[in-house]
Amino acid sequence: AQSVTQLDSHVSVSEGTPVLLRCNYSSSYSPSLFWYVQHPNKGLQLLLKYTSAATLVKGINGFEAEFKKSETSFHLTKPSAHMSDAAEYFCVVSGGLSGGYNKLIFGAGTRLAVHP
Amino acid sequence: GAVVSQHPSRVICKSGTSVKIECRSLDFQATTMFWYRQFPKQSLMLMATSNEGSKATYEQGVEKDKFLINHASLTLSTLTVTSAHPEDSSFYICSVDGRLNTEAFFGQGTRLTVV
């Protein structure tokens, strides 16, 4: 079975400082991993995805994540936080097929706050 | 990628009434759509998989008679919350195209408040 654990429920950073949102996964096979961002009362937007290609994945808005199989981690980073980055972030692992489609399993989420 | 439109974005209803939420895939024929529920400050939980032309597949613990799903066309799936109660108040989100190794595209979500 697949699962995902986001290690921090809340992260607070100052504008211009680095961001690190941690995610560990459990999978019985080579997983697909995603990071989504959700702004208040909005749907989800894909930041980036790992699908067994390059282990360092670059996404939108300056975010990137590194897949580390030995550590079963897929941490999300950004060199310099912006006020607009304040949102809820979800680490997601593919949970196997549901009728031929990818069944997604969501982490609990990390709320990122960015202070001036 | 697929554009997904969800309507309404917000709805307030009285306890005991039914509410219908629509999820439209605007530029993609989606034979399968997914419905999620998100309680405040919690993650998304898959409720059911909506299959075009056939019955939906519900996750364990989700009442199929309470959460009616209809996927009558390749571009529209509806979720009807029947006899709504305050505990059904939540954020409901649909998604399409979760094919293996590709991203899922999400609707904007519907905030349901039952009073």
mmCIF file of C-alpha atoms in Angstrom:
data_model
loop_
_atom_site.group_PDB
_atom_site.id
_atom_site.type_symbol
_atom_site.label_atom_id
_atom_site.label_comp_id
_atom_site.label_asym_id
_atom_site.label_seq_id
_atom_site.Cartn_x
_atom_site.Cartn_y
_atom_site.Cartn_z
ATOM 1 C CA ALA A 1 0.000 0.000 0.000
ATOM 2 C CA GLN A 2 1.073 3.553 -0.617
ATOM 3 C CA SER A 3 1.115 6.349 1.914
ATOM 4 C CA VAL A 4 2.579 9.791 2.322
ATOM 5 C CA THR A 5 3.583 11.725 5.422
ATOM 6 C CA GLN A 6 4.107 15.443 5.557
ATOM 7 C CA LEU A 7 6.297 16.047 8.531
ATOM 8 C CA ASP A 8 5.225 19.607 9.308
ATOM 9 C CA SER A 9 1.664 20.825 9.577
ATOM 10 C CA HIS A 10 2.792 24.464 9.657
ATOM 11 C CA VAL A 11 5.908 26.193 8.352
ATOM 12 C CA SER A 12 6.594 29.885 8.798
ATOM 13 C CA VAL A 13 9.332 31.751 6.942
ATOM 14 C CA SER A 14 10.312 35.315 6.255
ATOM 15 C CA GLU A 15 10.017 36.718 2.763
ATOM 16 C CA GLY A 16 13.217 36.151 0.829
ATOM 17 C CA THR A 17 14.374 33.182 2.910
ATOM 18 C CA PRO A 18 14.446 29.540 1.767
ATOM 19 C CA VAL A 19 11.450 27.251 2.003
ATOM 20 C CA LEU A 20 11.601 23.561 2.915
ATOM 21 C CA LEU A 21 8.456 21.448 3.087
ATOM 22 C CA ARG A 22 9.146 17.854 4.015
ATOM 23 C CA CYS A 23 7.470 14.759 2.645
ATOM 24 C CA ASN A 24 8.164 11.073 3.137
ATOM 25 C CA TYR A 25 6.417 8.346 1.223
ATOM 26 C CA SER A 26 5.850 4.646 1.430
ATOM 27 C CA SER A 27 5.329 2.618 -1.704
ATOM 28 C CA SER A 28 5.615 -1.018 -2.633
ATOM 29 C CA TYR A 29 6.680 -0.080 -6.146
ATOM 30 C CA SER A 30 8.276 2.816 -7.946
ATOM 31 C CA PRO A 31 5.898 5.652 -7.184
ATOM 32 C CA SER A 32 4.770 8.767 -8.947
ATOM 33 C CA LEU A 33 4.937 11.737 -6.620
ATOM 34 C CA PHE A 34 3.390 15.173 -6.873
ATOM 35 C CA TRP A 35 3.282 18.450 -5.029
ATOM 36 C CA TYR A 36 0.089 20.502 -5.257
ATOM 37 C CA VAL A 37 -0.634 23.952 -3.864
ATOM 38 C CA GLN A 38 -4.023 25.150 -2.668
ATOM 39 C CA HIS A 39 -4.877 28.751 -1.989
ATOM 40 C CA PRO A 40 -7.818 29.460 0.345
ATOM 41 C CA ASN A 41 -11.150 28.173 -0.977
ATOM 42 C CA LYS A 42 -9.569 27.312 -4.288
ATOM 43 C CA GLY A 43 -8.849 24.131 -6.182
ATOM 44 C CA LEU A 44 -5.443 22.533 -6.426
ATOM 45 C CA GLN A 45 -2.642 23.509 -8.757
ATOM 46 C CA LEU A 46 0.180 21.190 -9.690
ATOM 47 C CA LEU A 47 3.597 22.498 -8.714
ATOM 48 C CA LEU A 48 5.662 19.595 -9.960
ATOM 49 C CA LYS A 49 5.699 15.849 -10.428
ATOM 50 C CA TYR A 50 8.172 12.984 -10.311
ATOM 51 C CA THR A 51 7.565 10.058 -12.641
ATOM 52 C CA SER A 52 10.804 8.020 -12.540
ATOM 53 C CA ALA A 53 12.756 10.372 -14.752
ATOM 54 C CA ALA A 54 15.232 12.889 -13.306
ATOM 55 C CA THR A 55 15.378 12.779 -9.525
ATOM 56 C CA LEU A 56 15.582 16.568 -9.237
ATOM 57 C CA VAL A 57 12.330 17.969 -10.466
ATOM 58 C CA LYS A 58 11.789 21.618 -11.236
ATOM 59 C CA GLY A 59 8.312 23.052 -11.015
ATOM 60 C CA ILE A 60 6.499 26.315 -11.383
ATOM 61 C CA ASN A 61 7.110 29.488 -9.396
ATOM 62 C CA GLY A 62 10.686 28.527 -8.554
ATOM 63 C CA PHE A 63 9.837 25.382 -6.617
ATOM 64 C CA GLU A 64 11.745 22.158 -6.967
ATOM 65 C CA ALA A 65 11.833 18.779 -5.271
ATOM 66 C CA GLU A 66 14.326 15.957 -5.092
ATOM 67 C CA PHE A 67 13.324 12.326 -5.109
ATOM 68 C CA LYS A 68 15.568 10.351 -2.761
ATOM 69 C CA LYS A 69 14.776 6.678 -2.875
ATOM 70 C CA SER A 70 17.207 5.764 -0.101
ATOM 71 C CA GLU A 71 15.453 8.183 2.235
ATOM 72 C CA THR A 72 11.955 7.674 0.761
ATOM 73 C CA SER A 73 11.670 11.443 0.662
ATOM 74 C CA PHE A 74 10.380 14.041 -1.762
ATOM 75 C CA HIS A 75 10.967 17.361 -0.041
ATOM 76 C CA LEU A 76 9.819 20.600 -1.669
ATOM 77 C CA THR A 77 12.159 23.574 -1.697
ATOM 78 C CA LYS A 78 12.347 27.129 -2.935
ATOM 79 C CA PRO A 79 15.403 29.370 -2.576
ATOM 80 C CA SER A 80 13.530 32.546 -1.752
ATOM 81 C CA ALA A 81 9.983 32.766 -0.420
ATOM 82 C CA HIS A 82 7.495 35.280 -1.748
ATOM 83 C CA MET A 83 4.418 36.558 0.013
ATOM 84 C CA SER A 84 2.265 34.963 -2.671
ATOM 85 C CA ASP A 85 3.645 31.526 -1.728
ATOM 86 C CA ALA A 86 1.535 31.504 1.434
ATOM 87 C CA ALA A 87 -0.861 28.589 0.921
ATOM 88 C CA GLU A 88 -1.498 24.950 1.746
ATOM 89 C CA TYR A 89 0.832 22.434 0.128
ATOM 90 C CA PHE A 90 0.038 18.779 -0.427
ATOM 91 C CA CYS A 91 2.445 15.978 -1.159
ATOM 92 C CA VAL A 92 0.695 13.286 -3.158
ATOM 93 C CA VAL A 93 1.651 9.743 -4.123
ATOM 94 C CA SER A 94 0.033 7.591 -6.715
ATOM 95 C CA GLY A 95 -1.876 4.864 -4.961
ATOM 96 C CA GLY A 96 -2.161 2.402 -7.745
ATOM 97 C CA LEU A 97 -4.718 2.045 -10.460
ATOM 98 C CA SER A 98 -8.436 2.570 -10.042
ATOM 99 C CA GLY A 99 -10.115 1.350 -13.204
ATOM 100 C CA GLY A 100 -7.030 2.192 -15.234
ATOM 101 C CA TYR A 101 -6.589 5.605 -13.647
ATOM 102 C CA ASN A 102 -4.104 6.813 -11.110
ATOM 103 C CA LYS A 103 -5.551 6.844 -7.596
ATOM 104 C CA LEU A 104 -4.042 9.701 -5.634
ATOM 105 C CA ILE A 105 -3.237 9.595 -1.931
ATOM 106 C CA PHE A 106 -2.811 12.957 -0.262
ATOM 107 C CA GLY A 107 -0.617 13.923 2.642
ATOM 108 C CA ALA A 108 -2.163 15.862 5.491
ATOM 109 C CA GLY A 109 -0.881 19.125 4.091
ATOM 110 C CA THR A 110 1.552 21.811 5.217
ATOM 111 C CA ARG A 111 0.392 25.355 5.706
ATOM 112 C CA LEU A 112 3.093 27.785 4.655
ATOM 113 C CA ALA A 113 3.050 31.263 6.142
ATOM 114 C CA VAL A 114 5.316 33.957 4.743
ATOM 115 C CA HIS A 115 6.066 37.025 6.846
ATOM 116 C CA PRO A 116 7.345 40.376 5.591
ATOM 117 C CA GLY B 1 -3.885 20.247 -19.715
ATOM 118 C CA ALA B 2 -7.516 19.725 -18.941
ATOM 119 C CA VAL B 3 -9.648 22.605 -17.737
ATOM 120 C CA VAL B 4 -12.118 21.637 -15.064
ATOM 121 C CA SER B 5 -15.011 23.831 -14.029
ATOM 122 C CA GLN B 6 -16.928 23.179 -10.850
ATOM 123 C CA HIS B 7 -20.197 24.848 -9.934
ATOM 124 C CA PRO B 8 -21.331 26.307 -7.632
ATOM 125 C CA SER B 9 -18.300 27.609 -5.782
ATOM 126 C CA ARG B 10 -20.322 28.189 -2.642
ATOM 127 C CA VAL B 11 -23.708 26.961 -1.492
ATOM 128 C CA ILE B 12 -25.646 27.262 1.722
ATOM 129 C CA CYS B 13 -28.591 24.978 2.219
ATOM 130 C CA LYS B 14 -31.020 24.032 4.944
ATOM 131 C CA SER B 15 -30.702 20.776 6.771
ATOM 132 C CA GLY B 16 -32.694 18.039 5.061
ATOM 133 C CA THR B 17 -32.488 19.461 1.556
ATOM 134 C CA SER B 18 -30.414 18.184 -1.352
ATOM 135 C CA VAL B 19 -27.612 19.959 -3.148
ATOM 136 C CA LYS B 20 -26.195 19.209 -6.589
ATOM 137 C CA ILE B 21 -22.603 20.021 -7.496
ATOM 138 C CA GLU B 22 -21.469 19.956 -11.106
ATOM 139 C CA CYS B 23 -18.031 19.138 -12.438
ATOM 140 C CA ARG B 24 -17.349 19.843 -16.086
ATOM 141 C CA SER B 25 -14.323 18.955 -18.128
ATOM 142 C CA LEU B 26 -14.225 21.818 -20.608
ATOM 143 C CA ASP B 27 -11.657 20.614 -23.100
ATOM 144 C CA PHE B 28 -11.171 16.944 -22.363
ATOM 145 C CA GLN B 29 -13.400 13.917 -22.608
ATOM 146 C CA ALA B 30 -13.213 12.403 -19.187
ATOM 147 C CA THR B 31 -14.481 8.876 -18.870
ATOM 148 C CA THR B 32 -13.465 8.985 -15.240
ATOM 149 C CA MET B 33 -13.713 11.768 -12.697
ATOM 150 C CA PHE B 34 -12.932 11.756 -9.003
ATOM 151 C CA TRP B 35 -14.770 13.392 -6.113
ATOM 152 C CA TYR B 36 -12.926 14.446 -2.976
ATOM 153 C CA ARG B 37 -14.037 15.909 0.321
ATOM 154 C CA GLN B 38 -11.903 18.188 2.431
ATOM 155 C CA PHE B 39 -12.825 19.080 6.008
ATOM 156 C CA PRO B 40 -11.404 22.288 7.497
ATOM 157 C CA LYS B 41 -7.666 22.150 7.994
ATOM 158 C CA GLN B 42 -7.552 18.588 6.767
ATOM 159 C CA SER B 43 -6.387 16.845 3.644
ATOM 160 C CA LEU B 44 -8.406 15.662 0.689
ATOM 161 C CA MET B 45 -10.112 12.328 1.011
ATOM 162 C CA LEU B 46 -11.277 10.455 -2.056
ATOM 163 C CA MET B 47 -14.994 9.829 -1.882
ATOM 164 C CA ALA B 48 -15.722 8.094 -5.141
ATOM 165 C CA THR B 49 -14.663 7.466 -8.693
ATOM 166 C CA SER B 50 -17.225 8.600 -11.223
ATOM 167 C CA ASN B 51 -17.426 6.436 -14.335
ATOM 168 C CA GLU B 52 -19.126 7.654 -17.504
ATOM 169 C CA GLY B 53 -22.103 5.508 -18.345
ATOM 170 C CA SER B 54 -21.844 3.252 -15.328
ATOM 171 C CA LYS B 55 -22.121 3.251 -11.573
ATOM 172 C CA ALA B 56 -19.670 5.158 -9.458
ATOM 173 C CA THR B 57 -17.172 3.361 -7.280
ATOM 174 C CA TYR B 58 -17.334 4.533 -3.682
ATOM 175 C CA GLU B 59 -14.566 4.467 -1.139
ATOM 176 C CA GLN B 60 -15.055 2.602 2.091
ATOM 177 C CA GLY B 61 -17.213 4.510 4.541
ATOM 178 C CA VAL B 62 -18.864 6.752 1.944
ATOM 179 C CA GLU B 63 -22.627 6.291 1.719
ATOM 180 C CA LYS B 64 -23.605 5.848 -1.895
ATOM 181 C CA ASP B 65 -27.244 6.622 -1.201
ATOM 182 C CA LYS B 66 -26.317 9.895 0.404
ATOM 183 C CA PHE B 67 -23.771 11.026 -2.143
ATOM 184 C CA LEU B 68 -25.347 10.341 -5.515
ATOM 185 C CA ILE B 69 -23.015 10.523 -8.470
ATOM 186 C CA ASN B 70 -24.141 10.760 -12.064
ATOM 187 C CA HIS B 71 -21.703 10.769 -14.969
ATOM 188 C CA ALA B 72 -24.026 10.900 -17.933
ATOM 189 C CA SER B 73 -21.624 12.380 -20.450
ATOM 190 C CA LEU B 74 -17.915 12.569 -21.104
ATOM 191 C CA THR B 75 -17.781 16.147 -19.892
ATOM 192 C CA LEU B 76 -20.080 16.241 -16.889
ATOM 193 C CA SER B 77 -20.240 14.516 -13.545
ATOM 194 C CA THR B 78 -22.595 15.584 -10.777
ATOM 195 C CA LEU B 79 -22.483 14.934 -7.065
ATOM 196 C CA THR B 80 -25.758 15.277 -5.193
ATOM 197 C CA VAL B 81 -25.673 15.457 -1.426
ATOM 198 C CA THR B 82 -29.075 14.177 -0.387
ATOM 199 C CA SER B 83 -30.806 15.063 2.866
ATOM 200 C CA ALA B 84 -27.874 17.213 3.847
ATOM 201 C CA HIS B 85 -26.934 17.620 7.493
ATOM 202 C CA PRO B 86 -24.539 20.059 9.153
ATOM 203 C CA GLU B 87 -21.873 17.366 9.352
ATOM 204 C CA ASP B 88 -21.893 17.273 5.546
ATOM 205 C CA SER B 89 -20.574 20.819 5.509
ATOM 206 C CA SER B 90 -17.251 20.579 3.755
ATOM 207 C CA PHE B 91 -15.223 21.532 0.704
ATOM 208 C CA TYR B 92 -15.925 19.224 -2.232
ATOM 209 C CA ILE B 93 -13.473 19.021 -5.124
ATOM 210 C CA CYS B 94 -13.577 17.068 -8.360
ATOM 211 C CA SER B 95 -10.709 16.052 -10.602
ATOM 212 C CA VAL B 96 -10.193 14.512 -14.012
ATOM 213 C CA ASP B 97 -7.499 12.667 -15.909
ATOM 214 C CA GLY B 98 -5.511 10.977 -13.218
ATOM 215 C CA ARG B 99 -3.922 8.582 -15.634
ATOM 216 C CA LEU B 100 -0.852 6.813 -14.404
ATOM 217 C CA ASN B 101 2.160 9.074 -14.271
ATOM 218 C CA THR B 102 0.312 12.192 -15.313
ATOM 219 C CA GLU B 103 -1.164 14.903 -13.197
ATOM 220 C CA ALA B 104 -4.766 15.243 -12.155
ATOM 221 C CA PHE B 105 -6.641 18.442 -12.937
ATOM 222 C CA PHE B 106 -8.858 19.803 -10.212
ATOM 223 C CA GLY B 107 -11.959 21.903 -10.172
ATOM 224 C CA GLN B 108 -12.131 25.059 -8.108
ATOM 225 C CA GLY B 109 -14.042 23.314 -5.367
ATOM 226 C CA THR B 110 -17.441 23.851 -3.776
ATOM 227 C CA ARG B 111 -17.841 25.096 -0.231
ATOM 228 C CA LEU B 112 -21.023 23.508 1.153
ATOM 229 C CA THR B 113 -22.516 24.855 4.354
ATOM 230 C CA VAL B 114 -25.551 23.128 5.789
ATOM 231 C CA VAL B 115 -27.472 25.158 8.361
#
